[in-house]
Coordinates of C-alpha atoms and ligand atoms in Angstrom, one line a residue:
M1 CA 124.0 90.9 93.7
I2 CA 121.7 89.1 96.0
Q3 CA 118.9 87.5 93.9
V4 CA 115.6 87.9 95.9
A5 CA 112.4 86.0 95.1
I6 CA 109.1 87.3 96.5
N7 CA 106.3 84.8 96.9
G8 CA 103.0 86.5 97.6
Y9 CA 102.6 89.9 96.0
G10 CA 100.0 91.6 98.2
T11 CA 100.2 94.4 100.8
I12 CA 103.6 93.3 102.2
G13 CA 105.1 91.6 99.2
K14 CA 104.7 94.4 96.7
R15 CA 106.3 96.9 99.2
V16 CA 109.2 94.5 99.9
A17 CA 109.7 94.2 96.1
D18 CA 110.0 97.9 95.7
A19 CA 112.3 98.3 98.7
V20 CA 114.6 95.4 97.4
R21 CA 114.8 97.1 94.0
E22 CA 116.2 100.2 95.7
Q23 CA 119.1 98.3 97.4
P24 CA 122.6 98.5 95.9
D25 CA 123.3 94.9 96.7
M26 CA 120.0 93.2 95.7
E27 CA 117.9 92.4 92.7
V28 CA 114.3 91.3 92.4
R29 CA 114.7 87.9 90.7
G30 CA 110.9 87.7 90.3
V31 CA 107.6 87.7 92.1
A32 CA 105.0 84.9 92.3
K33 CA 101.2 85.4 92.3
T34 CA 98.3 83.1 92.4
R35 CA 96.0 85.0 90.0
P36 CA 96.0 88.0 87.7
N37 CA 94.8 91.3 89.1
F38 CA 95.8 94.9 89.3
E39 CA 98.8 94.1 91.4
A40 CA 100.0 91.5 88.8
E41 CA 99.7 94.1 86.1
T42 CA 101.7 96.6 88.1
A43 CA 104.4 94.0 88.8
V44 CA 104.8 93.5 85.0
D45 CA 104.8 97.2 84.4
K46 CA 107.6 97.6 86.9
G47 CA 109.6 94.9 85.0
F48 CA 109.4 92.2 87.7
P49 CA 109.4 88.7 86.2
L50 CA 106.1 87.2 87.1
Y51 CA 105.8 83.5 88.2
A52 CA 102.8 81.4 88.7
A53 CA 102.4 80.4 92.4
V54 CA 99.8 77.7 91.5
E55 CA 100.8 75.9 88.3
E56 CA 97.2 74.8 87.4
R57 CA 96.2 78.5 87.3
A58 CA 99.0 79.7 85.1
D59 CA 96.7 79.8 82.1
R60 CA 94.7 82.6 83.7
F61 CA 97.7 85.0 83.4
E62 CA 98.1 84.2 79.7
E63 CA 94.3 84.8 79.2
A64 CA 94.7 88.2 81.0
G65 CA 97.6 89.0 78.6
L66 CA 100.3 88.7 81.3
E67 CA 103.4 86.8 80.4
I68 CA 104.5 84.2 83.0
A69 CA 108.2 83.4 83.4
G70 CA 107.6 80.0 84.9
P71 CA 106.3 78.1 88.0
V72 CA 107.2 79.4 91.4
E73 CA 109.6 76.5 91.9
D74 CA 111.8 77.9 89.1
L75 CA 111.9 81.2 90.9
V76 CA 112.7 79.7 94.3
D77 CA 115.5 77.6 92.6
A78 CA 117.1 80.6 90.9
A79 CA 117.0 82.9 94.0
D80 CA 119.5 83.3 96.8
V81 CA 116.7 84.0 99.3
V82 CA 112.9 84.0 99.2
V83 CA 110.6 86.4 101.0
D84 CA 107.4 84.6 101.6
A85 CA 104.6 87.3 101.9
T86 CA 101.6 85.0 101.4
P87 CA 98.6 85.1 103.8
S88 CA 99.0 83.6 107.3
G89 CA 99.4 79.9 107.2
I90 CA 100.4 79.6 103.6
G91 CA 104.1 80.2 104.4
A92 CA 104.1 77.1 106.5
E93 CA 102.7 75.1 103.5
N94 CA 105.5 76.6 101.3
K95 CA 108.3 75.7 103.7
S96 CA 109.0 72.2 102.2
M97 CA 109.4 73.8 98.7
Y98 CA 112.0 76.2 100.0
E99 CA 113.8 73.3 101.7
E100 CA 113.6 71.2 98.5
Y101 CA 115.5 73.9 96.6
D102 CA 117.8 74.7 99.5
T103 CA 116.8 78.4 99.4
P104 CA 116.7 80.3 102.7
A105 CA 113.3 81.8 103.4
L106 CA 111.9 84.7 105.3
Y107 CA 108.3 84.5 106.5
Q108 CA 106.0 87.2 107.9
G109 CA 104.3 87.7 111.3
G110 CA 101.2 85.7 110.4
E111 CA 103.2 82.5 110.6
D112 CA 103.7 80.7 113.9
A113 CA 107.0 81.3 115.7
D114 CA 107.8 77.6 115.9
L115 CA 107.9 77.4 112.1
V116 CA 111.3 79.0 112.0
D117 CA 114.8 79.0 113.5
T118 CA 114.4 82.5 114.8
S119 CA 112.1 85.5 114.8
F120 CA 113.6 88.8 113.6
N121 CA 113.7 92.5 114.4
A122 CA 116.7 94.3 112.9
R123 CA 117.3 96.7 115.9
S124 CA 116.9 93.9 118.5
N125 CA 118.4 90.6 117.3
F126 CA 119.9 90.9 113.8
E127 CA 122.7 88.5 114.5
D128 CA 120.4 85.6 115.5
A129 CA 119.3 85.3 111.9
T130 CA 122.9 84.9 110.5
G131 CA 123.0 81.6 108.5
A132 CA 119.5 80.6 109.5
D133 CA 117.4 78.8 106.8
H134 CA 114.0 79.9 108.1
V135 CA 113.4 83.3 109.7
R136 CA 110.2 85.1 110.6
V137 CA 110.0 88.9 110.4
V138 CA 107.7 89.6 113.3
S139 CA 104.3 91.3 112.8
C140 CA 103.8 95.1 112.5
N141 CA 102.8 95.4 116.1
T142 CA 105.6 93.3 117.4
T143 CA 108.1 95.2 115.3
G144 CA 106.7 98.5 116.7
L145 CA 107.0 97.2 120.3
S146 CA 110.5 95.7 119.8
R147 CA 111.9 99.0 118.3
V148 CA 110.9 100.9 121.5
I149 CA 111.9 98.2 124.0
A150 CA 115.4 97.5 122.6
P151 CA 116.9 100.9 123.4
L152 CA 115.1 101.2 126.7
R153 CA 116.5 97.8 127.8
E154 CA 120.0 98.8 126.8
A155 CA 119.9 102.2 128.4
Y156 CA 117.9 101.6 131.6
G157 CA 116.8 98.0 131.9
V158 CA 113.1 97.0 131.7
E159 CA 111.2 95.5 134.6
K160 CA 107.8 95.2 133.0
V161 CA 106.0 96.3 129.8
R162 CA 102.2 96.8 129.6
A163 CA 100.8 97.7 126.2
T164 CA 97.2 98.2 125.0
L165 CA 97.0 97.9 121.2
V166 CA 94.1 99.6 119.4
R167 CA 94.3 97.6 116.1
R168 CA 93.0 98.7 112.8
G169 CA 90.2 96.4 111.6
G170 CA 91.7 95.9 108.1
D171 CA 94.0 97.5 105.5
P172 CA 92.5 100.1 103.1
G173 CA 92.2 97.5 100.3
Q174 CA 90.6 94.8 102.5
T175 CA 87.0 95.6 101.7
S176 CA 85.8 92.3 103.3
R177 CA 87.1 93.3 106.8
G178 CA 85.4 94.8 109.9
P179 CA 84.2 95.8 112.4
I180 CA 82.1 98.4 110.6
N181 CA 80.6 100.1 113.7
D182 CA 81.9 98.6 116.8
I183 CA 84.9 98.3 119.2
L184 CA 86.0 94.8 119.8
P185 CA 88.1 93.4 122.6
N186 CA 90.3 91.3 120.2
P187 CA 91.4 88.9 121.2
V188 CA 89.1 89.0 124.2
T189 CA 91.5 86.8 126.2
I190 CA 94.5 88.3 127.9
P191 CA 97.4 88.5 127.0
S192 CA 96.8 89.0 123.3
H193 CA 99.2 87.1 121.0
H194 CA 101.5 90.2 120.8
G195 CA 103.1 89.8 124.2
P196 CA 104.3 86.2 123.6
D197 CA 105.3 87.3 120.1
V198 CA 107.6 90.1 121.5
E199 CA 109.1 87.4 123.8
T200 CA 110.3 85.6 120.6
I201 CA 112.6 88.6 120.2
F202 CA 113.4 89.2 123.9
D203 CA 113.1 85.9 125.6
D204 CA 113.5 87.2 129.2
L205 CA 111.1 90.1 128.9
D206 CA 108.1 90.5 131.2
I207 CA 105.3 91.9 129.0
D208 CA 101.5 91.8 129.0
T209 CA 99.5 93.0 126.1
L210 CA 95.7 93.7 125.5
G211 CA 94.3 94.0 122.0
M212 CA 91.2 95.7 120.5
K213 CA 89.9 96.2 117.0
V214 CA 88.3 99.3 115.8
P215 CA 86.7 100.4 112.5
A216 CA 89.8 102.1 111.1
T217 CA 92.2 101.2 108.3
L218 CA 95.0 103.7 108.4
M219 CA 97.2 102.6 111.4
H220 CA 97.3 100.8 114.7
M221 CA 97.7 102.8 117.9
H222 CA 99.6 101.6 121.0
S223 CA 99.3 102.9 124.5
L224 CA 102.5 101.8 126.2
N225 CA 103.6 101.6 129.9
V226 CA 107.2 100.5 130.5
T227 CA 108.4 100.0 134.1
L228 CA 112.1 100.8 133.9
E229 CA 114.7 99.5 136.3
E230 CA 115.6 103.1 137.2
E231 CA 113.9 106.5 137.5
V232 CA 114.5 108.5 134.3
D233 CA 113.5 111.9 133.2
A234 CA 111.1 112.0 130.2
S235 CA 113.5 114.4 128.4
E236 CA 116.3 111.7 128.6
V237 CA 114.0 109.1 127.0
R238 CA 113.1 111.6 124.3
D239 CA 116.9 112.1 123.6
L240 CA 117.3 108.3 123.6
F241 CA 114.5 107.9 121.0
A242 CA 115.9 110.7 118.9
D243 CA 119.0 108.6 118.2
E244 CA 116.9 105.7 116.9
S245 CA 116.5 105.9 113.2
R246 CA 113.2 104.0 113.0
L247 CA 111.5 105.9 115.7
F248 CA 109.9 109.2 114.7
Q249 CA 108.9 111.5 117.6
I250 CA 106.1 113.7 116.4
P251 CA 106.9 117.3 117.5
E252 CA 104.0 119.3 119.0
R253 CA 104.6 122.1 116.4
M254 CA 103.5 119.8 113.6
D255 CA 100.0 119.6 114.9
I256 CA 99.5 116.0 114.0
D257 CA 96.7 114.7 116.2
G258 CA 96.1 111.2 114.8
S259 CA 96.7 108.6 112.1
G260 CA 94.9 110.6 109.5
K261 CA 97.3 113.6 109.6
L262 CA 100.2 111.2 109.9
K263 CA 99.3 109.6 106.7
E264 CA 98.6 113.0 105.1
Y265 CA 102.1 114.1 106.2
A266 CA 103.7 110.9 104.7
L267 CA 101.9 111.6 101.4
D268 CA 103.0 115.3 101.5
A269 CA 106.5 114.2 102.1
G270 CA 106.4 112.1 98.9
R271 CA 106.4 108.7 100.6
P272 CA 105.5 105.9 98.2
R273 CA 101.9 104.8 98.9
G274 CA 101.9 107.2 101.9
D275 CA 104.0 104.6 103.8
V276 CA 105.2 105.3 107.3
W277 CA 108.1 102.9 108.0
E278 CA 108.9 104.4 111.4
N279 CA 107.1 104.1 114.7
C280 CA 105.4 107.4 115.2
I281 CA 105.6 108.4 118.9
W282 CA 103.8 111.5 120.1
E283 CA 106.6 113.4 121.7
E284 CA 104.3 115.1 124.2
S285 CA 103.0 111.7 125.3
V286 CA 106.5 110.5 126.4
S287 CA 106.1 110.9 130.2
T288 CA 107.6 109.4 133.3
V289 CA 106.1 108.9 136.8
G290 CA 108.8 107.4 139.0
N291 CA 110.1 104.3 137.2
D292 CA 107.1 104.2 134.8
L293 CA 107.3 105.4 131.2
Y294 CA 104.2 106.1 129.2
L295 CA 103.7 106.9 125.6
F296 CA 101.4 106.7 122.5
Q297 CA 102.6 105.5 119.2
G298 CA 101.1 105.0 115.8
I299 CA 102.2 101.9 113.8
H300 CA 101.6 101.8 110.0
Q301 CA 100.8 98.1 109.6
E302 CA 101.3 98.0 105.9
S303 CA 104.9 99.2 105.9
D304 CA 106.8 99.1 109.1
V305 CA 108.0 95.5 108.5
V306 CA 109.3 96.3 105.0
P307 CA 112.8 97.6 106.0
E308 CA 112.9 94.7 108.5
N309 CA 112.5 92.3 105.6
V310 CA 115.3 94.0 103.7
D311 CA 117.6 93.7 106.7
A312 CA 116.6 90.1 107.3
I313 CA 117.8 89.3 103.8
R314 CA 121.3 90.5 104.6
A315 CA 121.2 88.9 108.0
V316 CA 120.4 85.4 106.8
L317 CA 123.0 85.6 104.1
G318 CA 125.6 87.1 106.4
E319 CA 126.1 90.0 104.0
A320 CA 126.3 92.8 106.6
D321 CA 126.1 93.5 110.3
A322 CA 123.1 95.2 111.8
E323 CA 124.5 98.7 111.7
E324 CA 125.6 98.5 108.1
S325 CA 122.4 96.9 106.9
I326 CA 120.1 99.3 108.8
Q327 CA 122.0 102.3 107.5
T328 CA 121.9 101.1 103.8
T329 CA 118.2 100.2 104.1
N330 CA 117.4 103.5 105.7
E331 CA 119.4 105.6 103.1
T332 CA 118.0 103.8 100.1
M333 CA 114.4 103.9 101.2
G334 CA 114.6 107.4 102.7
I335 CA 113.7 106.4 106.2
G336 CA 113.9 109.2 108.8
L337 CA 111.0 111.6 108.9
Ligands
NAI1 N1 98.9 93.7 106.1 C1 99.4 93.9 107.3 O1 99.0 94.8 108.0 C2 100.5 93.0 107.8 C3 100.7 91.7 107.4 N2 101.7 91.0 107.9 C4 101.8 89.5 107.5 O2 102.3 89.5 106.2 C5 101.8 88.3 105.6 C6 101.1 88.7 104.3 O3 100.0 89.6 104.6 P1 99.4 90.7 103.5 O4 100.5 91.1 102.6 O5 98.7 91.7 104.3 O6 98.4 89.7 102.8 P2 97.8 90.0 101.4 O7 96.5 89.2 101.3 O8 97.7 91.5 101.1 O9 98.8 89.5 100.3 C7 99.1 88.1 100.2 C8 99.3 87.8 98.8 O10 99.7 86.4 98.6 C9 98.9 85.8 97.6 N3 98.8 84.4 97.8 C10 97.8 83.6 98.4 N4 98.1 82.3 98.4 C11 99.4 82.2 97.8 C12 100.2 81.2 97.5 N5 99.9 79.9 97.8 N6 101.4 81.4 96.9 C13 101.7 82.7 96.6 N7 100.9 83.8 96.8 C14 99.8 83.5 97.4 C15 97.5 86.5 97.7 O11 96.8 86.4 96.5 C16 98.0 88.0 97.9 O12 98.4 88.6 96.7 C17 100.8 87.6 106.6 O13 101.6 86.7 107.3 C18 100.5 88.8 107.5 O14 100.1 88.4 108.8 C19 102.6 91.5 108.7 C20 102.6 92.8 109.1 C21 101.5 93.6 108.7
X15_2 O1 100.1 91.3 112.1 C1 99.3 92.2 112.1 O2 98.7 92.6 113.2 P1 98.7 91.8 114.7 O3 100.1 91.9 115.1 O4 97.8 92.7 115.5 O5 98.2 90.4 114.5 C2 99.0 92.9 110.9 O6 98.5 94.1 111.1 C3 98.0 92.0 110.2 O7 96.9 91.9 111.0 P2 95.6 91.1 110.5 O8 95.8 89.7 110.9 O9 94.5 91.8 111.2 O10 95.6 91.3 109.0

């Protein structure tokens, strides 16, 4: 069994821990947190050994009645791989610790691409991570773009991608975030960081991205225009997407008109935390005009990178190829709406 450490048990870390627990070939060796809170209590209730990320603050857990298994260094030492899901920039600070204990590490999209040997998206470049010591699972938006671009490149060739990303201002639990009543060009400079980030997955891709932030917490929304290298009928593209396990095309009959109903559907379908691991593409929006393809897709920022982290664990350890890993992850998590 692959022993997995999770350092940083917030929005992404707690979801990765739950997904790892479902895998037939993996075990959660433990999770590390900086301070006691409701998430620490839940981790203990779930039976995850809890480690102190900051040794000087370990006493706080004891005071809160939470037993600590040891400092994070012990966890990193004992694990075969560590998933770093700490806030942006902290992963870079943790890198030397992972090197000291010779434990391969996965980082999240908030870290810089040059921190790692390779950036990762399971559908697009799984093999690049094999044997790597430092791998970055790209951000929710980059994951969402890569999953659509990979099959289009393989089937038709892509001349140019233009994407406008309407980004949620914060996650539901991020009470300190905004905007509260505004629409921000964000970043105001063009391209946004997403285009160059997608190029860490496809280094020869021509892509421009524009970002905005809006007062919403449920999901991001992408408006996508892909200039293909050939003229393709929209129905062919829909068929291509239908074969992609992490793309969900929302059928017209479902009457899902936005992120709110998508989340409601996920909850009704019994998804943990109402998570939507797939890109949600409005089927009616998939349109072609000459070589240009257009579509709208919803991206659930809190969860689409979770199966990617699970696959990246197998990739770095050389434990499976892309197809095997994606299939196992999909089956165990219940991916495929
Ligand atoms: N929330 C989102 O929508 C997405 C986030 N990401 C990326 O995932 C990473 C984590 O983000 P979130 O889970 O949203 O953050 P979060 O703030 O929800 O969770 C981070 C956790 O790490 C803990 N932490 C802080 N310093 C630490 C340290 N030194 N050692 C161990 N733990 C520490 C925090 O207390 C918190 O529990 C970031 O790189 C972010 O850019 C990627 C995709 C989507
Ligand atoms: O990586 C993300 O978004 P991004 O790709 O738009 O930077 C996640 O949604 C986290 O974004 P945040 O930096 O607004 O928390």
